[in-house]
Amino acid sequence: MADTAFSRSCRLLTASDYKNVFDKSQLKVSNRYFLVLATTNSSPTPRIGLVIAKKNVGKAVHRNRIKRLIRQSFRTQKSVLDKLDLVVLARKDADKLENQAIASLLTQLWQDLAKKLARIPTSVNQ
């Protein structure tokens, strides 16, 4: 149960945390509805930040649903994303998808990210 928790240590908290990922992203994966930027970190757990713009997802209820689904997907896939700082950006029309479709798209993004992470040199990976 504790392994799937979404504690404070699993979140990007400050503007400088987000800036670091945006400026120094080493990995990028995307599909039509989501973009994931990632950079390695020194903490033992992966950390995630969410950017769900009102411009792209108009209603608050839809933004909150997407954030909840992203957090849930992140919690279940944490072991694949070891030692990464991630920022997930929602694109236009992400709110039009059903929950199951969003979950499967995110799972595919996490797998693609893990593949890219395995390909980068180990000196950068640590």
JSON list of C-alpha atoms in Angstrom, two decimals:
[
{"chain": "A", "resi": 1, "resn": "MET", "atom": "CA", "xyz": [0.00, 0.00, 0.00]},
{"chain": "A", "resi": 2, "resn": "ALA", "atom": "CA", "xyz": [2.76, 2.46, 0.89]},
{"chain": "A", "resi": 3, "resn": "ASP", "atom": "CA", "xyz": [4.42, 1.79, -2.47]},
{"chain": "A", "resi": 4, "resn": "THR", "atom": "CA", "xyz": [1.40, 3.22, -4.28]},
{"chain": "A", "resi": 5, "resn": "ALA", "atom": "CA", "xyz": [1.07, 6.31, -2.07]},
{"chain": "A", "resi": 6, "resn": "PHE", "atom": "CA", "xyz": [1.34, 9.77, -3.57]},
{"chain": "A", "resi": 7, "resn": "SER", "atom": "CA", "xyz": [3.32, 11.48, -0.85]},
{"chain": "A", "resi": 8, "resn": "ARG", "atom": "CA", "xyz": [4.94, 14.90, -0.89]},
{"chain": "A", "resi": 9, "resn": "SER", "atom": "CA", "xyz": [8.26, 13.33, -1.90]},
{"chain": "A", "resi": 10, "resn": "CYS", "atom": "CA", "xyz": [6.65, 12.11, -5.15]},
{"chain": "A", "resi": 11, "resn": "ARG", "atom": "CA", "xyz": [5.66, 15.59, -6.34]},
{"chain": "A", "resi": 12, "resn": "LEU", "atom": "CA", "xyz": [7.45, 18.51, -7.93]},
{"chain": "A", "resi": 13, "resn": "LEU", "atom": "CA", "xyz": [6.66, 21.27, -5.47]},
{"chain": "A", "resi": 14, "resn": "THR", "atom": "CA", "xyz": [8.43, 24.47, -6.44]},
{"chain": "A", "resi": 15, "resn": "ALA", "atom": "CA", "xyz": [8.72, 26.60, -9.55]},
{"chain": "A", "resi": 16, "resn": "SER", "atom": "CA", "xyz": [12.44, 25.80, -9.66]},
{"chain": "A", "resi": 17, "resn": "ASP", "atom": "CA", "xyz": [11.63, 22.07, -9.78]},
{"chain": "A", "resi": 18, "resn": "TYR", "atom": "CA", "xyz": [9.41, 22.64, -12.82]},
{"chain": "A", "resi": 19, "resn": "LYS", "atom": "CA", "xyz": [11.94, 25.02, -14.40]},
{"chain": "A", "resi": 20, "resn": "ASN", "atom": "CA", "xyz": [14.67, 22.42, -14.05]},
{"chain": "A", "resi": 21, "resn": "VAL", "atom": "CA", "xyz": [12.60, 19.84, -15.93]},
{"chain": "A", "resi": 22, "resn": "PHE", "atom": "CA", "xyz": [11.53, 22.29, -18.65]},
{"chain": "A", "resi": 23, "resn": "ASP", "atom": "CA", "xyz": [15.06, 23.63, -19.17]},
{"chain": "A", "resi": 24, "resn": "LYS", "atom": "CA", "xyz": [17.06, 20.42, -18.83]},
{"chain": "A", "resi": 25, "resn": "SER", "atom": "CA", "xyz": [14.70, 17.71, -20.05]},
{"chain": "A", "resi": 26, "resn": "GLN", "atom": "CA", "xyz": [16.69, 14.74, -21.27]},
{"chain": "A", "resi": 27, "resn": "LEU", "atom": "CA", "xyz": [13.73, 12.65, -22.37]},
{"chain": "A", "resi": 28, "resn": "LYS", "atom": "CA", "xyz": [10.52, 13.54, -24.14]},
{"chain": "A", "resi": 29, "resn": "VAL", "atom": "CA", "xyz": [7.63, 11.28, -25.11]},
{"chain": "A", "resi": 30, "resn": "SER", "atom": "CA", "xyz": [4.27, 12.32, -26.44]},
{"chain": "A", "resi": 31, "resn": "ASN", "atom": "CA", "xyz": [1.09, 11.36, -28.18]},
{"chain": "A", "resi": 32, "resn": "ARG", "atom": "CA", "xyz": [-1.82, 13.41, -29.47]},
{"chain": "A", "resi": 33, "resn": "TYR", "atom": "CA", "xyz": [-3.16, 14.14, -25.97]},
{"chain": "A", "resi": 34, "resn": "PHE", "atom": "CA", "xyz": [-0.16, 14.27, -23.62]},
{"chain": "A", "resi": 35, "resn": "LEU", "atom": "CA", "xyz": [3.48, 15.36, -23.55]},
{"chain": "A", "resi": 36, "resn": "VAL", "atom": "CA", "xyz": [5.86, 14.03, -20.90]},
{"chain": "A", "resi": 37, "resn": "LEU", "atom": "CA", "xyz": [9.19, 15.76, -20.21]},
{"chain": "A", "resi": 38, "resn": "ALA", "atom": "CA", "xyz": [11.70, 14.03, -17.97]},
{"chain": "A", "resi": 39, "resn": "THR", "atom": "CA", "xyz": [15.09, 14.56, -16.43]},
{"chain": "A", "resi": 40, "resn": "THR", "atom": "CA", "xyz": [17.06, 12.41, -14.03]},
{"chain": "A", "resi": 41, "resn": "ASN", "atom": "CA", "xyz": [17.13, 13.33, -10.35]},
{"chain": "A", "resi": 42, "resn": "SER", "atom": "CA", "xyz": [19.15, 12.37, -7.32]},
{"chain": "A", "resi": 43, "resn": "SER", "atom": "CA", "xyz": [16.24, 11.33, -5.11]},
{"chain": "A", "resi": 44, "resn": "PRO", "atom": "CA", "xyz": [15.41, 7.62, -4.73]},
{"chain": "A", "resi": 45, "resn": "THR", "atom": "CA", "xyz": [11.84, 8.07, -5.97]},
{"chain": "A", "resi": 46, "resn": "PRO", "atom": "CA", "xyz": [10.42, 9.52, -9.17]},
{"chain": "A", "resi": 47, "resn": "ARG", "atom": "CA", "xyz": [8.65, 12.87, -8.87]},
{"chain": "A", "resi": 48, "resn": "ILE", "atom": "CA", "xyz": [5.84, 14.21, -11.04]},
{"chain": "A", "resi": 49, "resn": "GLY", "atom": "CA", "xyz": [4.38, 17.61, -11.83]},
{"chain": "A", "resi": 50, "resn": "LEU", "atom": "CA", "xyz": [1.20, 18.27, -13.78]},
{"chain": "A", "resi": 51, "resn": "VAL", "atom": "CA", "xyz": [0.42, 21.09, -16.20]},
{"chain": "A", "resi": 52, "resn": "ILE", "atom": "CA", "xyz": [-3.23, 20.97, -17.23]},
{"chain": "A", "resi": 53, "resn": "ALA", "atom": "CA", "xyz": [-3.92, 24.35, -18.83]},
{"chain": "A", "resi": 54, "resn": "LYS", "atom": "CA", "xyz": [-7.36, 25.91, -18.80]},
{"chain": "A", "resi": 55, "resn": "LYS", "atom": "CA", "xyz": [-6.75, 26.80, -22.44]},
{"chain": "A", "resi": 56, "resn": "ASN", "atom": "CA", "xyz": [-6.48, 23.11, -23.36]},
{"chain": "A", "resi": 57, "resn": "VAL", "atom": "CA", "xyz": [-8.99, 21.60, -20.92]},
{"chain": "A", "resi": 58, "resn": "GLY", "atom": "CA", "xyz": [-11.69, 24.15, -20.28]},
{"chain": "A", "resi": 59, "resn": "LYS", "atom": "CA", "xyz": [-13.77, 22.89, -17.39]},
{"chain": "A", "resi": 60, "resn": "ALA", "atom": "CA", "xyz": [-12.31, 22.44, -13.91]},
{"chain": "A", "resi": 61, "resn": "VAL", "atom": "CA", "xyz": [-14.08, 19.13, -13.45]},
{"chain": "A", "resi": 62, "resn": "HIS", "atom": "CA", "xyz": [-12.31, 17.76, -16.54]},
{"chain": "A", "resi": 63, "resn": "ARG", "atom": "CA", "xyz": [-8.93, 19.16, -15.47]},
{"chain": "A", "resi": 64, "resn": "ASN", "atom": "CA", "xyz": [-9.31, 17.52, -12.07]},
{"chain": "A", "resi": 65, "resn": "ARG", "atom": "CA", "xyz": [-10.35, 14.19, -13.62]},
{"chain": "A", "resi": 66, "resn": "ILE", "atom": "CA", "xyz": [-7.30, 14.20, -15.89]},
{"chain": "A", "resi": 67, "resn": "LYS", "atom": "CA", "xyz": [-5.01, 15.05, -12.96]},
{"chain": "A", "resi": 68, "resn": "ARG", "atom": "CA", "xyz": [-6.52, 12.25, -10.90]},
{"chain": "A", "resi": 69, "resn": "LEU", "atom": "CA", "xyz": [-6.02, 9.74, -13.73]},
{"chain": "A", "resi": 70, "resn": "ILE", "atom": "CA", "xyz": [-2.42, 10.85, -14.31]},
{"chain": "A", "resi": 71, "resn": "ARG", "atom": "CA", "xyz": [-1.61, 10.53, -10.60]},
{"chain": "A", "resi": 72, "resn": "GLN", "atom": "CA", "xyz": [-3.20, 7.08, -10.47]},
{"chain": "A", "resi": 73, "resn": "SER", "atom": "CA", "xyz": [-1.27, 5.91, -13.52]},
{"chain": "A", "resi": 74, "resn": "PHE", "atom": "CA", "xyz": [1.95, 7.34, -12.07]},
{"chain": "A", "resi": 75, "resn": "ARG", "atom": "CA", "xyz": [1.41, 5.54, -8.76]},
{"chain": "A", "resi": 76, "resn": "THR", "atom": "CA", "xyz": [0.96, 2.19, -10.48]},
{"chain": "A", "resi": 77, "resn": "GLN", "atom": "CA", "xyz": [3.98, 2.64, -12.78]},
{"chain": "A", "resi": 78, "resn": "LYS", "atom": "CA", "xyz": [6.44, 4.18, -10.28]},
{"chain": "A", "resi": 79, "resn": "SER", "atom": "CA", "xyz": [8.83, 1.23, -10.42]},
{"chain": "A", "resi": 80, "resn": "VAL", "atom": "CA", "xyz": [9.39, 1.78, -14.16]},
{"chain": "A", "resi": 81, "resn": "LEU", "atom": "CA", "xyz": [10.15, 5.49, -13.70]},
{"chain": "A", "resi": 82, "resn": "ASP", "atom": "CA", "xyz": [12.92, 5.24, -11.13]},
{"chain": "A", "resi": 83, "resn": "LYS", "atom": "CA", "xyz": [14.95, 8.42, -10.38]},
{"chain": "A", "resi": 84, "resn": "LEU", "atom": "CA", "xyz": [13.13, 10.73, -12.80]},
{"chain": "A", "resi": 85, "resn": "ASP", "atom": "CA", "xyz": [11.55, 14.14, -12.48]},
{"chain": "A", "resi": 86, "resn": "LEU", "atom": "CA", "xyz": [8.54, 14.26, -14.81]},
{"chain": "A", "resi": 87, "resn": "VAL", "atom": "CA", "xyz": [6.24, 16.97, -16.05]},
{"chain": "A", "resi": 88, "resn": "VAL", "atom": "CA", "xyz": [3.06, 15.86, -17.80]},
{"chain": "A", "resi": 89, "resn": "LEU", "atom": "CA", "xyz": [1.32, 18.39, -20.02]},
{"chain": "A", "resi": 90, "resn": "ALA", "atom": "CA", "xyz": [-2.21, 17.81, -21.30]},
{"chain": "A", "resi": 91, "resn": "ARG", "atom": "CA", "xyz": [-2.96, 18.85, -24.84]},
{"chain": "A", "resi": 92, "resn": "LYS", "atom": "CA", "xyz": [-6.22, 19.96, -26.42]},
{"chain": "A", "resi": 93, "resn": "ASP", "atom": "CA", "xyz": [-9.12, 17.51, -26.39]},
{"chain": "A", "resi": 94, "resn": "ALA", "atom": "CA", "xyz": [-7.62, 15.28, -23.69]},
{"chain": "A", "resi": 95, "resn": "ASP", "atom": "CA", "xyz": [-10.87, 15.83, -21.81]},
{"chain": "A", "resi": 96, "resn": "LYS", "atom": "CA", "xyz": [-12.83, 14.20, -24.65]},
{"chain": "A", "resi": 97, "resn": "LEU", "atom": "CA", "xyz": [-11.31, 10.79, -23.87]},
{"chain": "A", "resi": 98, "resn": "GLU", "atom": "CA", "xyz": [-12.84, 8.17, -21.61]},
{"chain": "A", "resi": 99, "resn": "ASN", "atom": "CA", "xyz": [-10.99, 7.23, -18.41]},
{"chain": "A", "resi": 100, "resn": "GLN", "atom": "CA", "xyz": [-9.86, 3.86, -19.78]},
{"chain": "A", "resi": 101, "resn": "ALA", "atom": "CA", "xyz": [-8.45, 5.47, -22.93]},
{"chain": "A", "resi": 102, "resn": "ILE", "atom": "CA", "xyz": [-6.49, 8.00, -20.87]},
{"chain": "A", "resi": 103, "resn": "ALA", "atom": "CA", "xyz": [-5.13, 5.23, -18.64]},
{"chain": "A", "resi": 104, "resn": "SER", "atom": "CA", "xyz": [-3.95, 3.16, -21.60]},
{"chain": "A", "resi": 105, "resn": "LEU", "atom": "CA", "xyz": [-2.35, 6.18, -23.31]},
{"chain": "A", "resi": 106, "resn": "LEU", "atom": "CA", "xyz": [-0.47, 7.05, -20.13]},
{"chain": "A", "resi": 107, "resn": "THR", "atom": "CA", "xyz": [0.68, 3.46, -19.62]},
{"chain": "A", "resi": 108, "resn": "GLN", "atom": "CA", "xyz": [2.06, 3.49, -23.16]},
{"chain": "A", "resi": 109, "resn": "LEU", "atom": "CA", "xyz": [3.86, 6.79, -22.48]},
{"chain": "A", "resi": 110, "resn": "TRP", "atom": "CA", "xyz": [5.46, 5.40, -19.29]},
{"chain": "A", "resi": 111, "resn": "GLN", "atom": "CA", "xyz": [6.65, 2.32, -21.23]},
{"chain": "A", "resi": 112, "resn": "ASP", "atom": "CA", "xyz": [8.08, 4.49, -24.02]},
{"chain": "A", "resi": 113, "resn": "LEU", "atom": "CA", "xyz": [9.82, 6.63, -21.42]},
{"chain": "A", "resi": 114, "resn": "ALA", "atom": "CA", "xyz": [11.34, 3.56, -19.77]},
{"chain": "A", "resi": 115, "resn": "LYS", "atom": "CA", "xyz": [12.65, 2.37, -23.15]},
{"chain": "A", "resi": 116, "resn": "LYS", "atom": "CA", "xyz": [14.24, 5.75, -23.86]},
{"chain": "A", "resi": 117, "resn": "LEU", "atom": "CA", "xyz": [15.72, 5.83, -20.36]},
{"chain": "A", "resi": 118, "resn": "ALA", "atom": "CA", "xyz": [17.33, 2.43, -20.95]},
{"chain": "A", "resi": 119, "resn": "ARG", "atom": "CA", "xyz": [18.97, 3.76, -24.13]},
{"chain": "A", "resi": 120, "resn": "ILE", "atom": "CA", "xyz": [20.71, 6.78, -22.64]},
{"chain": "A", "resi": 121, "resn": "PRO", "atom": "CA", "xyz": [24.25, 6.31, -21.27]},
{"chain": "A", "resi": 122, "resn": "THR", "atom": "CA", "xyz": [24.50, 5.14, -17.68]},
{"chain": "A", "resi": 123, "resn": "SER", "atom": "CA", "xyz": [26.63, 8.14, -16.66]},
{"chain": "A", "resi": 124, "resn": "VAL", "atom": "CA", "xyz": [23.68, 10.42, -17.48]},
{"chain": "A", "resi": 125, "resn": "ASN", "atom": "CA", "xyz": [21.22, 7.89, -16.05]},
{"chain": "A", "resi": 126, "resn": "GLN", "atom": "CA", "xyz": [22.81, 8.06, -12.58]}
]
